[in-house]
Amino acid sequence: MSVHIAAKKEEIAPVVLMPGDPLRAKFIAENNLDNVRLVNSVRNIYFYTGTYKNVSVTIGASGMGCPSIGIYSYELYYEFGVQCIMRIGTCGSYLDSIPLFKVINTDIAFSESTYAKTAFDYPEDHFYHQGTAFDIINQTAAAMNIPILSGSIHSGDAFYRADRELPAIAKANKCLAAEMEAFALFANAKYFKKTAAVLLTVSDNIITHQVISSEERERSLTTMTRLALEAAHKIHEAI
Ligand code: HPA
């Protein structure tokens, strides 16, 4: 048990898939894992552990923003011996050429966030994905014939902001999309020398204001979920 996760150490798998939303964690776990059990519900941040093709996988929520994913990923790496955390989230695209539903594998997360400086005295405004998971995801997507993009994204601290259409840091670094968690996850993984990846589905387009409906959201996340589970299976063998 840790401060925010009331599971026993052996109840958390070495590879964790991490949506932002606890009910998304529940939905993905109940529809994709065998022998699934709820292992944490502190603050309704649900974590489920089960097996996918006979490999143990945990699916647990991060909540929203760097401070929240910072807490859960820190405890998973440090207290539960987790080797790989793969965020599976949604993002808003900064380019009108990137359609809704597109899946993005995050190469670099740029941010104005003070998270890494505050936590570890890391001065950088960007962190790369950590370890082999990014490459394994790209290989798995190719093998599954799922076309994905990879590139830089922007982890913002504010969803609502005056410069929402293209913040300076996103413009300067040609970020494909906005989300709010990858920067802290990558910083924590770097600090602990662990593996981290961030897979995102485009749920809205910041330029065109298109958004996917709630029914479409379910369908769209299925592609990312299938890819994430297959990649998690391979990552489990690789780490
Ligand atoms: N901005 C930030 N985070 C997001 C967005 C967005 O437009 N869409 C989904 N997560």
PDB file of C-alpha atoms and ligand atoms in Angstrom:
ATOM      1  CA  MET A   1       0.000   0.000   0.000  1.00  0.00           C
ATOM      2  CA  SER A   2       1.092   3.555  -0.686  1.00  0.00           C
ATOM      3  CA  VAL A   3      -0.379   6.883   0.367  1.00  0.00           C
ATOM      4  CA  HIS A   4      -2.841   7.001  -2.536  1.00  0.00           C
ATOM      5  CA  ILE A   5      -3.057   3.385  -3.753  1.00  0.00           C
ATOM      6  CA  ALA A   6      -4.515   0.821  -1.365  1.00  0.00           C
ATOM      7  CA  ALA A   7      -3.411  -2.283  -3.275  1.00  0.00           C
ATOM      8  CA  LYS A   8      -0.937  -4.894  -2.093  1.00  0.00           C
ATOM      9  CA  LYS A   9       2.352  -4.789  -3.981  1.00  0.00           C
ATOM     10  CA  GLU A  10       1.676  -8.139  -5.671  1.00  0.00           C
ATOM     11  CA  GLU A  11      -1.736  -6.891  -6.870  1.00  0.00           C
ATOM     12  CA  ILE A  12      -0.157  -4.415  -9.304  1.00  0.00           C
ATOM     13  CA  ALA A  13       1.326  -5.782 -12.554  1.00  0.00           C
ATOM     14  CA  PRO A  14       4.736  -4.693 -13.937  1.00  0.00           C
ATOM     15  CA  VAL A  15       2.991  -3.014 -16.887  1.00  0.00           C
ATOM     16  CA  VAL A  16       0.228  -0.473 -16.161  1.00  0.00           C
ATOM     17  CA  LEU A  17      -2.125   1.094 -18.696  1.00  0.00           C
ATOM     18  CA  MET A  18      -3.325   4.472 -17.469  1.00  0.00           C
ATOM     19  CA  PRO A  19      -6.353   6.338 -18.844  1.00  0.00           C
ATOM     20  CA  GLY A  20      -7.236   9.612 -17.154  1.00  0.00           C
ATOM     21  CA  ASP A  21     -10.796   8.615 -16.324  1.00  0.00           C
ATOM     22  CA  PRO A  22     -11.525   5.983 -13.640  1.00  0.00           C
ATOM     23  CA  LEU A  23     -14.660   4.808 -15.460  1.00  0.00           C
ATOM     24  CA  ARG A  24     -12.628   4.355 -18.613  1.00  0.00           C
ATOM     25  CA  ALA A  25     -10.219   2.175 -16.607  1.00  0.00           C
ATOM     26  CA  LYS A  26     -13.202   0.125 -15.413  1.00  0.00           C
ATOM     27  CA  PHE A  27     -14.662  -0.193 -18.921  1.00  0.00           C
ATOM     28  CA  ILE A  28     -11.366  -1.234 -20.522  1.00  0.00           C
ATOM     29  CA  ALA A  29     -10.531  -3.693 -17.756  1.00  0.00           C
ATOM     30  CA  GLU A  30     -13.957  -5.324 -17.663  1.00  0.00           C
ATOM     31  CA  ASN A  31     -14.115  -5.662 -21.455  1.00  0.00           C
ATOM     32  CA  ASN A  32     -10.579  -6.821 -22.152  1.00  0.00           C
ATOM     33  CA  LEU A  33      -9.018  -8.580 -19.166  1.00  0.00           C
ATOM     34  CA  ASP A  34      -9.618 -12.063 -17.770  1.00  0.00           C
ATOM     35  CA  ASN A  35      -9.692 -12.738 -14.031  1.00  0.00           C
ATOM     36  CA  VAL A  36     -10.177  -9.023 -13.499  1.00  0.00           C
ATOM     37  CA  ARG A  37     -10.334  -7.622  -9.979  1.00  0.00           C
ATOM     38  CA  LEU A  38     -10.560  -4.141  -8.492  1.00  0.00           C
ATOM     39  CA  VAL A  39      -7.360  -3.487  -6.524  1.00  0.00           C
ATOM     40  CA  ASN A  40      -7.732   0.201  -5.660  1.00  0.00           C
ATOM     41  CA  SER A  41     -10.641   2.566  -5.191  1.00  0.00           C
ATOM     42  CA  VAL A  42      -9.153   5.277  -2.971  1.00  0.00           C
ATOM     43  CA  ARG A  43     -10.692   8.601  -4.129  1.00  0.00           C
ATOM     44  CA  ASN A  44     -12.566   6.559  -6.791  1.00  0.00           C
ATOM     45  CA  ILE A  45      -9.305   6.279  -8.736  1.00  0.00           C
ATOM     46  CA  TYR A  46      -9.977   2.712  -9.829  1.00  0.00           C
ATOM     47  CA  PHE A  47      -7.186   0.262 -10.545  1.00  0.00           C
ATOM     48  CA  TYR A  48      -7.994  -3.160 -11.988  1.00  0.00           C
ATOM     49  CA  THR A  49      -5.603  -6.059 -12.433  1.00  0.00           C
ATOM     50  CA  GLY A  50      -6.235  -9.048 -14.657  1.00  0.00           C
ATOM     51  CA  THR A  51      -4.672 -10.981 -17.486  1.00  0.00           C
ATOM     52  CA  TYR A  52      -4.492 -10.212 -21.185  1.00  0.00           C
ATOM     53  CA  LYS A  53      -3.506 -13.278 -23.237  1.00  0.00           C
ATOM     54  CA  ASN A  54      -2.168 -14.812 -20.015  1.00  0.00           C
ATOM     55  CA  VAL A  55      -0.013 -11.811 -19.122  1.00  0.00           C
ATOM     56  CA  SER A  56      -0.775  -9.790 -15.999  1.00  0.00           C
ATOM     57  CA  VAL A  57      -1.780  -6.175 -16.710  1.00  0.00           C
ATOM     58  CA  THR A  58      -3.038  -3.398 -14.435  1.00  0.00           C
ATOM     59  CA  ILE A  59      -5.359  -0.699 -15.788  1.00  0.00           C
ATOM     60  CA  GLY A  60      -5.634   2.288 -13.457  1.00  0.00           C
ATOM     61  CA  ALA A  61      -6.651   5.923 -13.741  1.00  0.00           C
ATOM     62  CA  SER A  62      -4.325   8.913 -13.478  1.00  0.00           C
ATOM     63  CA  GLY A  63      -6.851  11.681 -12.925  1.00  0.00           C
ATOM     64  CA  MET A  64      -6.253  14.937 -14.819  1.00  0.00           C
ATOM     65  CA  GLY A  65      -3.106  17.036 -15.012  1.00  0.00           C
ATOM     66  CA  CYS A  66       0.560  16.728 -14.094  1.00  0.00           C
ATOM     67  CA  PRO A  67       0.085  16.860 -10.301  1.00  0.00           C
ATOM     68  CA  SER A  68      -2.373  13.953 -10.401  1.00  0.00           C
ATOM     69  CA  ILE A  69      -0.517  11.632 -12.771  1.00  0.00           C
ATOM     70  CA  GLY A  70       2.647  12.695 -10.943  1.00  0.00           C
ATOM     71  CA  ILE A  71       1.344  11.163  -7.713  1.00  0.00           C
ATOM     72  CA  TYR A  72       0.069   7.880  -9.154  1.00  0.00           C
ATOM     73  CA  SER A  73       3.009   7.209 -11.445  1.00  0.00           C
ATOM     74  CA  TYR A  74       5.511   8.069  -8.695  1.00  0.00           C
ATOM     75  CA  GLU A  75       3.929   5.607  -6.286  1.00  0.00           C
ATOM     76  CA  LEU A  76       3.615   2.904  -8.958  1.00  0.00           C
ATOM     77  CA  TYR A  77       7.272   3.155  -9.955  1.00  0.00           C
ATOM     78  CA  TYR A  78       8.705   3.683  -6.483  1.00  0.00           C
ATOM     79  CA  GLU A  79       6.476   1.654  -4.171  1.00  0.00           C
ATOM     80  CA  PHE A  80       4.992  -1.010  -6.435  1.00  0.00           C
ATOM     81  CA  GLY A  81       8.024  -1.781  -8.607  1.00  0.00           C
ATOM     82  CA  VAL A  82       6.119  -1.041 -11.800  1.00  0.00           C
ATOM     83  CA  GLN A  83       8.407  -1.146 -14.856  1.00  0.00           C
ATOM     84  CA  CYS A  84       6.259   0.478 -17.519  1.00  0.00           C
ATOM     85  CA  ILE A  85       3.375   2.932 -17.458  1.00  0.00           C
ATOM     86  CA  MET A  86       1.545   3.583 -20.706  1.00  0.00           C
ATOM     87  CA  ARG A  87      -0.846   6.521 -20.568  1.00  0.00           C
ATOM     88  CA  ILE A  88      -3.811   5.980 -22.882  1.00  0.00           C
ATOM     89  CA  GLY A  89      -5.583   9.304 -23.113  1.00  0.00           C
ATOM     90  CA  THR A  90      -7.250  11.840 -25.334  1.00  0.00           C
ATOM     91  CA  CYS A  91      -5.908  15.043 -26.821  1.00  0.00           C
ATOM     92  CA  GLY A  92      -6.908  18.117 -28.776  1.00  0.00           C
ATOM     93  CA  SER A  93      -5.150  18.524 -32.116  1.00  0.00           C
ATOM     94  CA  TYR A  94      -3.418  21.802 -32.994  1.00  0.00           C
ATOM     95  CA  LEU A  95      -3.454  21.036 -36.735  1.00  0.00           C
ATOM     96  CA  ASP A  96      -6.590  21.025 -38.826  1.00  0.00           C
ATOM     97  CA  SER A  97      -4.950  18.317 -40.951  1.00  0.00           C
ATOM     98  CA  ILE A  98      -5.044  15.792 -38.104  1.00  0.00           C
ATOM     99  CA  PRO A  99      -8.468  14.152 -38.097  1.00  0.00           C
ATOM    100  CA  LEU A 100     -10.538  13.153 -35.103  1.00  0.00           C
ATOM    101  CA  PHE A 101      -9.865   9.562 -33.934  1.00  0.00           C
ATOM    102  CA  LYS A 102      -6.236   9.660 -35.052  1.00  0.00           C
ATOM    103  CA  VAL A 103      -3.897   7.893 -32.642  1.00  0.00           C
ATOM    104  CA  ILE A 104      -0.648   9.633 -31.664  1.00  0.00           C
ATOM    105  CA  ASN A 105       2.373   7.974 -30.055  1.00  0.00           C
ATOM    106  CA  THR A 106       4.180  10.682 -28.069  1.00  0.00           C
ATOM    107  CA  ASP A 107       7.849  11.129 -28.803  1.00  0.00           C
ATOM    108  CA  ILE A 108       8.450  14.281 -26.725  1.00  0.00           C
ATOM    109  CA  ALA A 109       6.207  16.139 -24.241  1.00  0.00           C
ATOM    110  CA  PHE A 110       6.782  19.893 -24.001  1.00  0.00           C
ATOM    111  CA  SER A 111       5.372  21.868 -21.095  1.00  0.00           C
ATOM    112  CA  GLU A 112       5.378  25.169 -19.204  1.00  0.00           C
ATOM    113  CA  SER A 113       4.688  23.074 -16.088  1.00  0.00           C
ATOM    114  CA  THR A 114       6.885  23.491 -13.013  1.00  0.00           C
ATOM    115  CA  TYR A 115       6.316  19.820 -12.096  1.00  0.00           C
ATOM    116  CA  ALA A 116       9.778  18.478 -13.010  1.00  0.00           C
ATOM    117  CA  LYS A 117      11.631  21.459 -11.572  1.00  0.00           C
ATOM    118  CA  THR A 118       9.662  21.246  -8.344  1.00  0.00           C
ATOM    119  CA  ALA A 119       9.914  17.475  -7.969  1.00  0.00           C
ATOM    120  CA  PHE A 120      13.479  16.750  -9.111  1.00  0.00           C
ATOM    121  CA  ASP A 121      15.097  20.101  -9.900  1.00  0.00           C
ATOM    122  CA  TYR A 122      14.968  19.134 -13.583  1.00  0.00           C
ATOM    123  CA  PRO A 123      15.115  22.423 -15.510  1.00  0.00           C
ATOM    124  CA  GLU A 124      13.985  21.037 -18.903  1.00  0.00           C
ATOM    125  CA  ASP A 125      10.765  22.110 -20.589  1.00  0.00           C
ATOM    126  CA  HIS A 126      10.498  18.772 -22.398  1.00  0.00           C
ATOM    127  CA  PHE A 127      11.049  15.074 -21.812  1.00  0.00           C
ATOM    128  CA  TYR A 128      11.268  12.204 -24.230  1.00  0.00           C
ATOM    129  CA  HIS A 129       9.288   8.997 -23.876  1.00  0.00           C
ATOM    130  CA  GLN A 130      11.348   6.645 -21.706  1.00  0.00           C
ATOM    131  CA  GLY A 131      12.629   3.150 -22.510  1.00  0.00           C
ATOM    132  CA  THR A 132      11.538   0.813 -25.286  1.00  0.00           C
ATOM    133  CA  ALA A 133       7.752   1.142 -25.084  1.00  0.00           C
ATOM    134  CA  PHE A 134       7.524   3.893 -27.735  1.00  0.00           C
ATOM    135  CA  ASP A 135       9.308   1.719 -30.323  1.00  0.00           C
ATOM    136  CA  ILE A 136       7.322  -1.370 -29.364  1.00  0.00           C
ATOM    137  CA  ILE A 137       4.075   0.579 -29.832  1.00  0.00           C
ATOM    138  CA  ASN A 138       5.148   1.741 -33.305  1.00  0.00           C
ATOM    139  CA  GLN A 139       6.134  -1.805 -34.291  1.00  0.00           C
ATOM    140  CA  THR A 140       2.904  -3.225 -32.900  1.00  0.00           C
ATOM    141  CA  ALA A 141       0.802  -0.633 -34.741  1.00  0.00           C
ATOM    142  CA  ALA A 142       2.549  -1.503 -38.017  1.00  0.00           C
ATOM    143  CA  ALA A 143       1.985  -5.220 -37.438  1.00  0.00           C
ATOM    144  CA  MET A 144      -1.707  -4.573 -36.688  1.00  0.00           C
ATOM    145  CA  ASN A 145      -2.120  -2.262 -39.711  1.00  0.00           C
ATOM    146  CA  ILE A 146      -3.147   0.631 -37.475  1.00  0.00           C
ATOM    147  CA  PRO A 147      -1.874   3.896 -38.980  1.00  0.00           C
ATOM    148  CA  ILE A 148      -0.613   6.166 -36.202  1.00  0.00           C
ATOM    149  CA  LEU A 149       1.343   9.401 -35.954  1.00  0.00           C
ATOM    150  CA  SER A 150       4.294   9.989 -33.697  1.00  0.00           C
ATOM    151  CA  GLY A 151       5.682  13.334 -32.665  1.00  0.00           C
ATOM    152  CA  SER A 152       5.774  16.065 -30.056  1.00  0.00           C
ATOM    153  CA  ILE A 153       2.819  17.023 -27.923  1.00  0.00           C
ATOM    154  CA  HIS A 154       2.112  19.814 -25.441  1.00  0.00           C
ATOM    155  CA  SER A 155       1.242  18.989 -21.832  1.00  0.00           C
ATOM    156  CA  GLY A 156      -0.590  22.090 -20.650  1.00  0.00           C
ATOM    157  CA  ASP A 157      -1.385  23.026 -17.061  1.00  0.00           C
ATOM    158  CA  ALA A 158      -4.583  24.812 -18.047  1.00  0.00           C
ATOM    159  CA  PHE A 159      -7.309  23.330 -20.237  1.00  0.00           C
ATOM    160  CA  TYR A 160      -8.972  26.754 -20.506  1.00  0.00           C
ATOM    161  CA  ARG A 161      -6.484  29.416 -21.512  1.00  0.00           C
ATOM    162  CA  ALA A 162      -6.444  32.676 -23.458  1.00  0.00           C
ATOM    163  CA  ASP A 163      -3.927  31.310 -25.976  1.00  0.00           C
ATOM    164  CA  ARG A 164      -5.707  27.982 -26.423  1.00  0.00           C
ATOM    165  CA  GLU A 165      -5.405  27.917 -30.241  1.00  0.00           C
ATOM    166  CA  LEU A 166      -1.600  27.755 -30.264  1.00  0.00           C
ATOM    167  CA  PRO A 167       0.424  28.436 -27.116  1.00  0.00           C
ATOM    168  CA  ALA A 168       3.966  29.708 -27.808  1.00  0.00           C
ATOM    169  CA  ILE A 169       5.670  26.538 -26.585  1.00  0.00           C
ATOM    170  CA  ALA A 170       3.482  24.391 -28.840  1.00  0.00           C
ATOM    171  CA  LYS A 171       4.117  26.616 -31.837  1.00  0.00           C
ATOM    172  CA  ALA A 172       7.883  26.773 -31.286  1.00  0.00           C
ATOM    173  CA  ASN A 173       8.153  23.005 -31.012  1.00  0.00           C
ATOM    174  CA  LYS A 174       5.633  22.012 -33.695  1.00  0.00           C
ATOM    175  CA  CYS A 175       3.474  20.114 -31.214  1.00  0.00           C
ATOM    176  CA  LEU A 176       0.775  18.024 -32.834  1.00  0.00           C
ATOM    177  CA  ALA A 177      -1.683  18.144 -29.970  1.00  0.00           C
ATOM    178  CA  ALA A 178      -2.508  19.225 -26.424  1.00  0.00           C
ATOM    179  CA  GLU A 179      -3.045  17.031 -23.394  1.00  0.00           C
ATOM    180  CA  MET A 180      -2.161  17.518 -19.735  1.00  0.00           C
ATOM    181  CA  GLU A 181      -0.173  14.585 -18.299  1.00  0.00           C
ATOM    182  CA  ALA A 182       2.680  13.242 -20.454  1.00  0.00           C
ATOM    183  CA  PHE A 183       5.309  15.687 -19.156  1.00  0.00           C
ATOM    184  CA  ALA A 184       4.998  14.563 -15.520  1.00  0.00           C
ATOM    185  CA  LEU A 185       4.847  10.873 -16.434  1.00  0.00           C
ATOM    186  CA  PHE A 186       8.016  11.116 -18.526  1.00  0.00           C
ATOM    187  CA  ALA A 187       9.806  13.132 -15.814  1.00  0.00           C
ATOM    188  CA  ASN A 188       8.965  10.508 -13.179  1.00  0.00           C
ATOM    189  CA  ALA A 189      10.035   7.655 -15.456  1.00  0.00           C
ATOM    190  CA  LYS A 190      13.322   9.413 -16.191  1.00  0.00           C
ATOM    191  CA  TYR A 191      13.948   9.957 -12.476  1.00  0.00           C
ATOM    192  CA  PHE A 192      13.377   6.282 -11.665  1.00  0.00           C
ATOM    193  CA  LYS A 193      14.973   4.983 -14.911  1.00  0.00           C
ATOM    194  CA  LYS A 194      11.735   3.252 -15.844  1.00  0.00           C
ATOM    195  CA  THR A 195       9.693   2.932 -19.012  1.00  0.00           C
ATOM    196  CA  ALA A 196       6.893   5.298 -20.030  1.00  0.00           C
ATOM    197  CA  ALA A 197       4.851   5.873 -23.169  1.00  0.00           C
ATOM    198  CA  VAL A 198       1.871   8.068 -23.983  1.00  0.00           C
ATOM    199  CA  LEU A 199      -0.688   7.003 -26.579  1.00  0.00           C
ATOM    200  CA  LEU A 200      -3.370   9.560 -27.388  1.00  0.00           C
ATOM    201  CA  THR A 201      -6.553   9.568 -29.441  1.00  0.00           C
ATOM    202  CA  VAL A 202      -7.573  12.907 -30.947  1.00  0.00           C
ATOM    203  CA  SER A 203     -10.910  13.687 -29.279  1.00  0.00           C
ATOM    204  CA  ASP A 204     -11.180  17.289 -30.425  1.00  0.00           C
ATOM    205  CA  ASN A 205      -9.614  19.656 -32.899  1.00  0.00           C
ATOM    206  CA  ILE A 206      -8.617  22.941 -31.278  1.00  0.00           C
ATOM    207  CA  ILE A 207      -8.538  24.770 -34.639  1.00  0.00           C
ATOM    208  CA  THR A 208     -11.717  23.461 -36.283  1.00  0.00           C
ATOM    209  CA  HIS A 209     -13.605  22.921 -32.989  1.00  0.00           C
ATOM    210  CA  GLN A 210     -14.731  19.454 -34.094  1.00  0.00           C
ATOM    211  CA  VAL A 211     -15.301  17.079 -31.175  1.00  0.00           C
ATOM    212  CA  ILE A 212     -16.167  13.417 -31.102  1.00  0.00           C
ATOM    213  CA  SER A 213     -19.519  12.559 -29.619  1.00  0.00           C
ATOM    214  CA  SER A 214     -19.817  10.345 -26.574  1.00  0.00           C
ATOM    215  CA  GLU A 215     -20.959   7.344 -28.675  1.00  0.00           C
ATOM    216  CA  GLU A 216     -18.068   7.913 -31.054  1.00  0.00           C
ATOM    217  CA  ARG A 217     -15.693   8.213 -28.126  1.00  0.00           C
ATOM    218  CA  GLU A 218     -16.312   4.591 -27.216  1.00  0.00           C
ATOM    219  CA  ARG A 219     -15.593   3.385 -30.756  1.00  0.00           C
ATOM    220  CA  SER A 220     -12.555   5.583 -31.244  1.00  0.00           C
ATOM    221  CA  LEU A 221     -10.889   4.506 -28.051  1.00  0.00           C
ATOM    222  CA  THR A 222     -11.262   0.882 -29.087  1.00  0.00           C
ATOM    223  CA  THR A 223      -8.448   1.233 -31.633  1.00  0.00           C
ATOM    224  CA  MET A 224      -6.072   2.733 -29.094  1.00  0.00           C
ATOM    225  CA  THR A 225      -7.092   0.170 -26.494  1.00  0.00           C
ATOM    226  CA  ARG A 226      -6.445  -2.787 -28.820  1.00  0.00           C
ATOM    227  CA  LEU A 227      -3.055  -1.346 -29.718  1.00  0.00           C
ATOM    228  CA  ALA A 228      -2.168  -0.594 -26.088  1.00  0.00           C
ATOM    229  CA  LEU A 229      -3.034  -4.092 -24.890  1.00  0.00           C
ATOM    230  CA  GLU A 230      -1.079  -5.797 -27.670  1.00  0.00           C
ATOM    231  CA  ALA A 231       1.893  -3.500 -27.054  1.00  0.00           C
ATOM    232  CA  ALA A 232       1.655  -4.102 -23.285  1.00  0.00           C
ATOM    233  CA  HIS A 233       1.867  -7.819 -23.962  1.00  0.00           C
ATOM    234  CA  LYS A 234       5.097  -7.313 -25.947  1.00  0.00           C
ATOM    235  CA  ILE A 235       6.508  -4.837 -23.403  1.00  0.00           C
ATOM    236  CA  HIS A 236       5.914  -7.412 -20.679  1.00  0.00           C
ATOM    237  CA  GLU A 237       8.198  -9.802 -22.559  1.00  0.00           C
ATOM    238  CA  ALA A 238      10.813  -7.097 -23.250  1.00  0.00           C
ATOM    239  CA  ILE A 239      11.301  -5.692 -19.727  1.00  0.00           C
TER     240      ILE A 239
HETATM  241  N1  HPA B   1      -6.524  20.332 -24.347  1.00  0.00           N
HETATM  242  C1  HPA B   1      -5.927  19.739 -23.325  1.00  0.00           C
HETATM  243  N2  HPA B   1      -6.143  18.489 -22.996  1.00  0.00           N
HETATM  244  C2  HPA B   1      -7.008  17.781 -23.737  1.00  0.00           C
HETATM  245  C3  HPA B   1      -7.664  18.337 -24.818  1.00  0.00           C
HETATM  246  C4  HPA B   1      -7.398  19.679 -25.139  1.00  0.00           C
HETATM  247  O1  HPA B   1      -7.946  20.236 -26.097  1.00  0.00           O
HETATM  248  N3  HPA B   1      -8.467  17.391 -25.345  1.00  0.00           N
HETATM  249  C5  HPA B   1      -8.320  16.279 -24.613  1.00  0.00           C
HETATM  250  N4  HPA B   1      -7.428  16.510 -23.642  1.00  0.00           N
END
